[in-house]
Tab-separated table of C-alpha atoms in Angstrom:
chain	number	residue	atom	x	y	z
A	611	UNK	CA	0.000	0.000	0.000
A	612	UNK	CA	1.178	3.532	-0.769
A	613	UNK	CA	-0.594	5.801	1.723
A	614	UNK	CA	0.892	8.862	3.451
A	615	UNK	CA	-1.752	9.010	6.205
A	616	UNK	CA	-0.175	6.781	8.843
A	617	UNK	CA	-3.352	6.489	10.932
A	618	UNK	CA	-5.424	5.247	7.971
A	619	UNK	CA	-2.627	2.876	6.963
A	620	UNK	CA	-2.379	1.342	10.440
A	621	UNK	CA	-6.159	0.895	10.713
A	622	UNK	CA	-6.300	-0.847	7.333
A	623	UNK	CA	-3.299	-3.033	8.152
A	624	UNK	CA	-4.966	-4.232	11.365
A	625	UNK	CA	-8.346	-4.780	9.722
A	626	UNK	CA	-7.063	-6.624	6.656
A	627	UNK	CA	-4.816	-8.839	8.786
A	628	UNK	CA	-8.003	-10.434	10.195
A	629	UNK	CA	-8.670	-11.718	6.655
A	630	UNK	CA	-5.134	-13.066	6.164
A	631	UNK	CA	-4.217	-10.073	4.012
A	632	UNK	CA	-0.778	-8.816	5.008
A	633	UNK	CA	-0.088	-5.186	4.134
A	634	UNK	CA	3.245	-3.395	3.834
A	635	UNK	CA	2.702	0.360	3.743
A	636	UNK	CA	5.017	2.923	2.179
A	637	UNK	CA	4.377	6.565	3.064
A	638	UNK	CA	6.005	8.068	-0.034
A	639	UNK	CA	5.854	7.169	-3.730
A	640	UNK	CA	9.637	6.766	-3.862
A	641	UNK	CA	9.621	4.166	-1.085
A	642	UNK	CA	6.674	2.382	-2.687
A	643	UNK	CA	8.326	2.170	-6.116
A	644	UNK	CA	11.544	0.966	-4.506
A	645	UNK	CA	9.620	-1.683	-2.565
A	646	UNK	CA	7.992	-2.962	-5.757
A	647	UNK	CA	11.408	-3.338	-7.368
A	648	UNK	CA	12.878	-5.221	-4.430
A	649	UNK	CA	10.039	-7.563	-3.479
A	650	UNK	CA	7.136	-9.402	-5.095
A	651	UNK	CA	3.661	-8.275	-4.063
A	652	UNK	CA	0.225	-9.502	-5.153
A	653	UNK	CA	-1.575	-6.162	-5.340
A	654	UNK	CA	-1.144	-2.401	-4.815
A	655	UNK	CA	-3.532	-0.147	-2.867
A	656	UNK	CA	-2.670	3.370	-4.007
A	657	UNK	CA	-3.703	6.752	-2.589
A	658	UNK	CA	-3.727	9.707	-5.009
A	659	UNK	CA	-2.912	12.662	-2.737
A	660	UNK	CA	0.726	11.813	-2.039
A	661	UNK	CA	3.781	13.955	-1.247
A	662	UNK	CA	6.110	14.952	-4.105
A	663	UNK	CA	4.522	12.779	-6.823
A	664	UNK	CA	0.787	12.705	-7.530
A	665	UNK	CA	-0.805	9.276	-7.257
A	666	UNK	CA	-1.991	9.373	-10.872
A	667	UNK	CA	1.638	9.647	-12.011
A	668	UNK	CA	2.585	6.839	-9.607
A	669	UNK	CA	-0.133	4.656	-11.161
A	670	UNK	CA	1.368	5.329	-14.588
A	671	UNK	CA	4.902	4.497	-13.411
A	672	UNK	CA	3.795	1.244	-11.786
A	673	UNK	CA	1.868	0.125	-14.846
A	674	UNK	CA	4.841	0.838	-17.136
A	675	UNK	CA	6.912	-1.639	-15.119
A	676	UNK	CA	4.401	-4.222	-13.950
A	677	UNK	CA	1.022	-5.884	-14.501
A	678	UNK	CA	0.328	-6.019	-10.749
A	679	UNK	CA	-3.348	-5.274	-9.910
A	680	UNK	CA	-3.883	-1.686	-8.671
A	681	UNK	CA	-6.751	-0.466	-6.462
A	682	UNK	CA	-7.010	3.320	-6.156
A	683	UNK	CA	-8.041	4.307	-2.607
A	684	UNK	CA	-8.641	8.056	-2.574
A	685	UNK	CA	-10.816	10.884	-1.244
A	686	UNK	CA	-10.611	12.401	-4.722
A	687	UNK	CA	-13.812	11.310	-6.410
A	688	UNK	CA	-13.813	13.547	-9.485
A	689	UNK	CA	-14.670	11.714	-12.705
A	690	UNK	CA	-11.540	13.197	-14.306
A	691	UNK	CA	-9.299	11.511	-11.732
A	692	UNK	CA	-11.147	8.213	-12.127
A	693	UNK	CA	-10.926	8.382	-15.911
A	694	UNK	CA	-7.194	9.081	-15.855
A	695	UNK	CA	-6.489	6.247	-13.442
A	696	UNK	CA	-8.422	3.682	-15.468
A	697	UNK	CA	-6.827	4.892	-18.699
A	698	UNK	CA	-3.386	4.481	-17.114
A	699	UNK	CA	-4.110	0.902	-16.058
A	700	UNK	CA	-5.748	0.977	-12.608
A	701	UNK	CA	-8.003	-2.036	-12.023
A	702	UNK	CA	-10.384	-0.572	-9.445
A	703	UNK	CA	-11.231	2.769	-7.804
A	704	UNK	CA	-12.609	3.015	-4.267
A	705	UNK	CA	-13.537	6.570	-3.138
A	706	UNK	CA	-12.889	7.398	0.539
A	707	UNK	CA	-14.589	7.035	2.939
A	708	UNK	CA	-15.599	3.436	2.333
A	709	UNK	CA	-16.485	0.350	4.336
A	710	UNK	CA	-13.319	-1.692	4.952
A	711	UNK	CA	-15.299	-4.849	4.228
A	712	UNK	CA	-15.828	-3.594	0.688
A	713	UNK	CA	-12.057	-3.247	0.273
A	714	UNK	CA	-11.642	-6.879	1.369
A	715	UNK	CA	-14.201	-8.007	-1.220
A	716	UNK	CA	-12.531	-6.041	-3.990
A	717	UNK	CA	-9.071	-7.348	-3.066
A	718	UNK	CA	-10.322	-10.939	-3.156
A	719	UNK	CA	-12.079	-10.333	-6.486
A	720	UNK	CA	-8.985	-8.824	-8.122
A	721	UNK	CA	-6.628	-11.501	-6.806
A	722	UNK	CA	-8.973	-14.234	-7.997
A	723	UNK	CA	-9.238	-12.648	-11.454
A	724	UNK	CA	-5.472	-12.147	-11.674
A	725	UNK	CA	-4.841	-15.763	-10.706
A	726	UNK	CA	-7.103	-16.953	-13.548
A	727	UNK	CA	-5.262	-14.712	-16.024
A	728	UNK	CA	-1.864	-15.976	-14.833
A	729	UNK	CA	-2.982	-19.607	-15.091
A	730	UNK	CA	-4.183	-19.031	-18.648
A	731	UNK	CA	-0.894	-17.351	-19.544
A	732	UNK	CA	1.089	-20.239	-18.076
A	733	UNK	CA	-0.967	-22.777	-20.013
A	734	UNK	CA	0.128	-21.166	-23.287
A	735	UNK	CA	3.730	-22.182	-23.864
A	736	UNK	CA	5.958	-19.284	-24.854
A	737	UNK	CA	9.222	-19.564	-26.759
A	738	UNK	CA	10.902	-16.806	-24.738
A	739	UNK	CA	10.583	-16.452	-20.961
A	740	UNK	CA	12.079	-13.903	-18.562
A	741	UNK	CA	13.668	-15.005	-15.293
A	742	UNK	CA	14.100	-11.640	-13.577
A	743	UNK	CA	15.537	-13.088	-10.359
A	744	UNK	CA	18.457	-14.546	-12.343
A	745	UNK	CA	18.560	-11.642	-14.801
A	746	UNK	CA	18.286	-13.981	-17.758
A	747	UNK	CA	16.061	-14.819	-20.710
A	748	UNK	CA	15.293	-18.374	-21.789
A	749	UNK	CA	14.521	-19.641	-25.259
A	750	UNK	CA	12.713	-22.976	-25.062
A	751	UNK	CA	13.938	-23.249	-21.435
A	752	UNK	CA	17.573	-22.675	-22.417
A	753	UNK	CA	19.344	-19.471	-21.224
A	754	UNK	CA	20.581	-17.048	-23.894
A	755	UNK	CA	23.915	-15.284	-23.414
A	756	UNK	CA	23.140	-11.580	-23.629
A	757	UNK	CA	24.833	-8.301	-22.802
A	758	UNK	CA	23.036	-5.871	-20.502
A	759	UNK	CA	21.716	-3.838	-23.451
A	760	UNK	CA	20.601	-6.930	-25.366
A	761	UNK	CA	18.870	-8.331	-22.279
A	762	UNK	CA	16.864	-5.173	-21.647
A	763	UNK	CA	15.805	-4.798	-25.281
A	764	UNK	CA	14.710	-8.431	-25.587
A	765	UNK	CA	12.943	-8.195	-22.212
A	766	UNK	CA	10.958	-5.206	-23.482
A	767	UNK	CA	10.088	-7.051	-26.706
A	768	UNK	CA	8.841	-10.046	-24.695
A	769	UNK	CA	6.581	-7.837	-22.586
A	770	UNK	CA	5.228	-6.268	-25.786
A	771	UNK	CA	5.094	-9.548	-27.739
A	772	UNK	CA	2.752	-9.417	-30.711
A	773	UNK	CA	2.795	-5.605	-30.855
A	774	UNK	CA	4.872	-3.385	-33.121
A	775	UNK	CA	7.623	-1.540	-31.234
A	776	UNK	CA	9.242	1.564	-32.724
A	777	UNK	CA	12.863	2.579	-32.207
A	778	UNK	CA	11.621	5.728	-30.475
A	779	UNK	CA	9.662	3.583	-28.015
A	780	UNK	CA	12.801	1.602	-27.222
A	781	UNK	CA	14.746	4.824	-26.599
A	782	UNK	CA	12.064	6.014	-24.179
A	783	UNK	CA	11.488	2.764	-22.293
A	784	UNK	CA	14.711	0.738	-22.212
A	785	UNK	CA	16.862	2.145	-19.422
A	786	UNK	CA	20.154	0.745	-20.716
A	787	UNK	CA	19.774	2.684	-23.987
A	788	UNK	CA	20.752	6.323	-23.805
A	789	UNK	CA	18.172	8.620	-25.376
A	790	UNK	CA	20.956	10.224	-27.419
A	791	UNK	CA	21.603	6.897	-29.143
A	792	UNK	CA	20.887	6.717	-32.855
A	793	UNK	CA	18.365	4.461	-34.523
A	794	UNK	CA	21.305	2.785	-36.237
A	795	UNK	CA	22.827	1.758	-32.886
A	796	UNK	CA	19.488	0.180	-31.922
A	797	UNK	CA	19.419	-1.712	-35.218
A	798	UNK	CA	22.945	-2.979	-34.475
A	799	UNK	CA	21.849	-4.256	-31.044
A	800	UNK	CA	18.803	-5.960	-32.520
A	801	UNK	CA	21.044	-7.525	-35.148
A	802	UNK	CA	23.187	-8.971	-32.356
A	803	UNK	CA	20.116	-10.332	-30.567
A	804	UNK	CA	18.928	-11.940	-33.798
A	805	UNK	CA	22.298	-13.635	-34.211
A	806	UNK	CA	21.736	-15.303	-30.829
A	807	UNK	CA	18.092	-16.355	-31.160
A	808	UNK	CA	17.444	-16.886	-34.879
A	809	UNK	CA	18.382	-19.901	-36.998
A	810	UNK	CA	18.940	-17.520	-39.895
A	811	UNK	CA	19.373	-13.899	-38.720
A	812	UNK	CA	18.919	-12.662	-42.306
A	813	UNK	CA	15.478	-14.277	-42.402
A	814	UNK	CA	14.266	-13.768	-38.809
A	815	UNK	CA	11.211	-15.596	-37.538
A	816	UNK	CA	11.083	-14.171	-34.009
A	817	UNK	CA	12.076	-10.484	-34.201
A	818	UNK	CA	10.517	-9.401	-37.472
A	819	UNK	CA	10.772	-5.969	-39.082
A	820	UNK	CA	7.618	-3.893	-39.491
A	821	UNK	CA	8.168	-1.523	-42.387
A	822	UNK	CA	7.911	2.135	-41.454
A	823	UNK	CA	7.439	1.355	-37.741
A	824	UNK	CA	10.118	-0.847	-36.195
A	825	UNK	CA	10.010	-4.431	-34.984
A	826	UNK	CA	7.701	-7.062	-33.495
A	827	UNK	CA	8.473	-10.149	-31.429
A	828	UNK	CA	6.707	-13.423	-32.234
A	829	UNK	CA	6.634	-15.474	-29.020
A	830	UNK	CA	4.444	-18.513	-29.710
């Protein structure tokens, strides 16, 4: 949970604990984002009126990095705030004040739905898989030797599998690529990745070129 009101956070922690829901609260967006990077959580409860960074921006930052379910818990009930949050990837919006029992029901509903989605995803065998704990990518369960830049590019492609990805998008979203880098340098890196994952890099079947746009990863 990312909630700067310590009293509300403590009350919710105590209440949810009765339902076997363990909460770790972070009072600032920076601590919350750091916590998400360092540990695996099942769901985020996010306030909007936070110090330094507005909760809507935090929602956007979380969704750019993760598919974790997000419940907005906020006294801000304006339709504009709700619209922005849902457009940025929030899964639910609970205006304060609310009955804590309703929060429990919504948490259970989201976790149940997310579990079904994960089970469906696992049942569909993918060619490329990311093992973030080991900082490696597998092709048909075999690790691929990649440099840091190659790893981060291929990781981004896997997360966007089936969608066209432009070079500009890679510059904006892959941290190991400097924004000042040229499109040609990105093409060189992709060429190196192809040499490691394709049977014939000159006729790629996994990272295919999309004319006038960029590239697309085929992962099934």
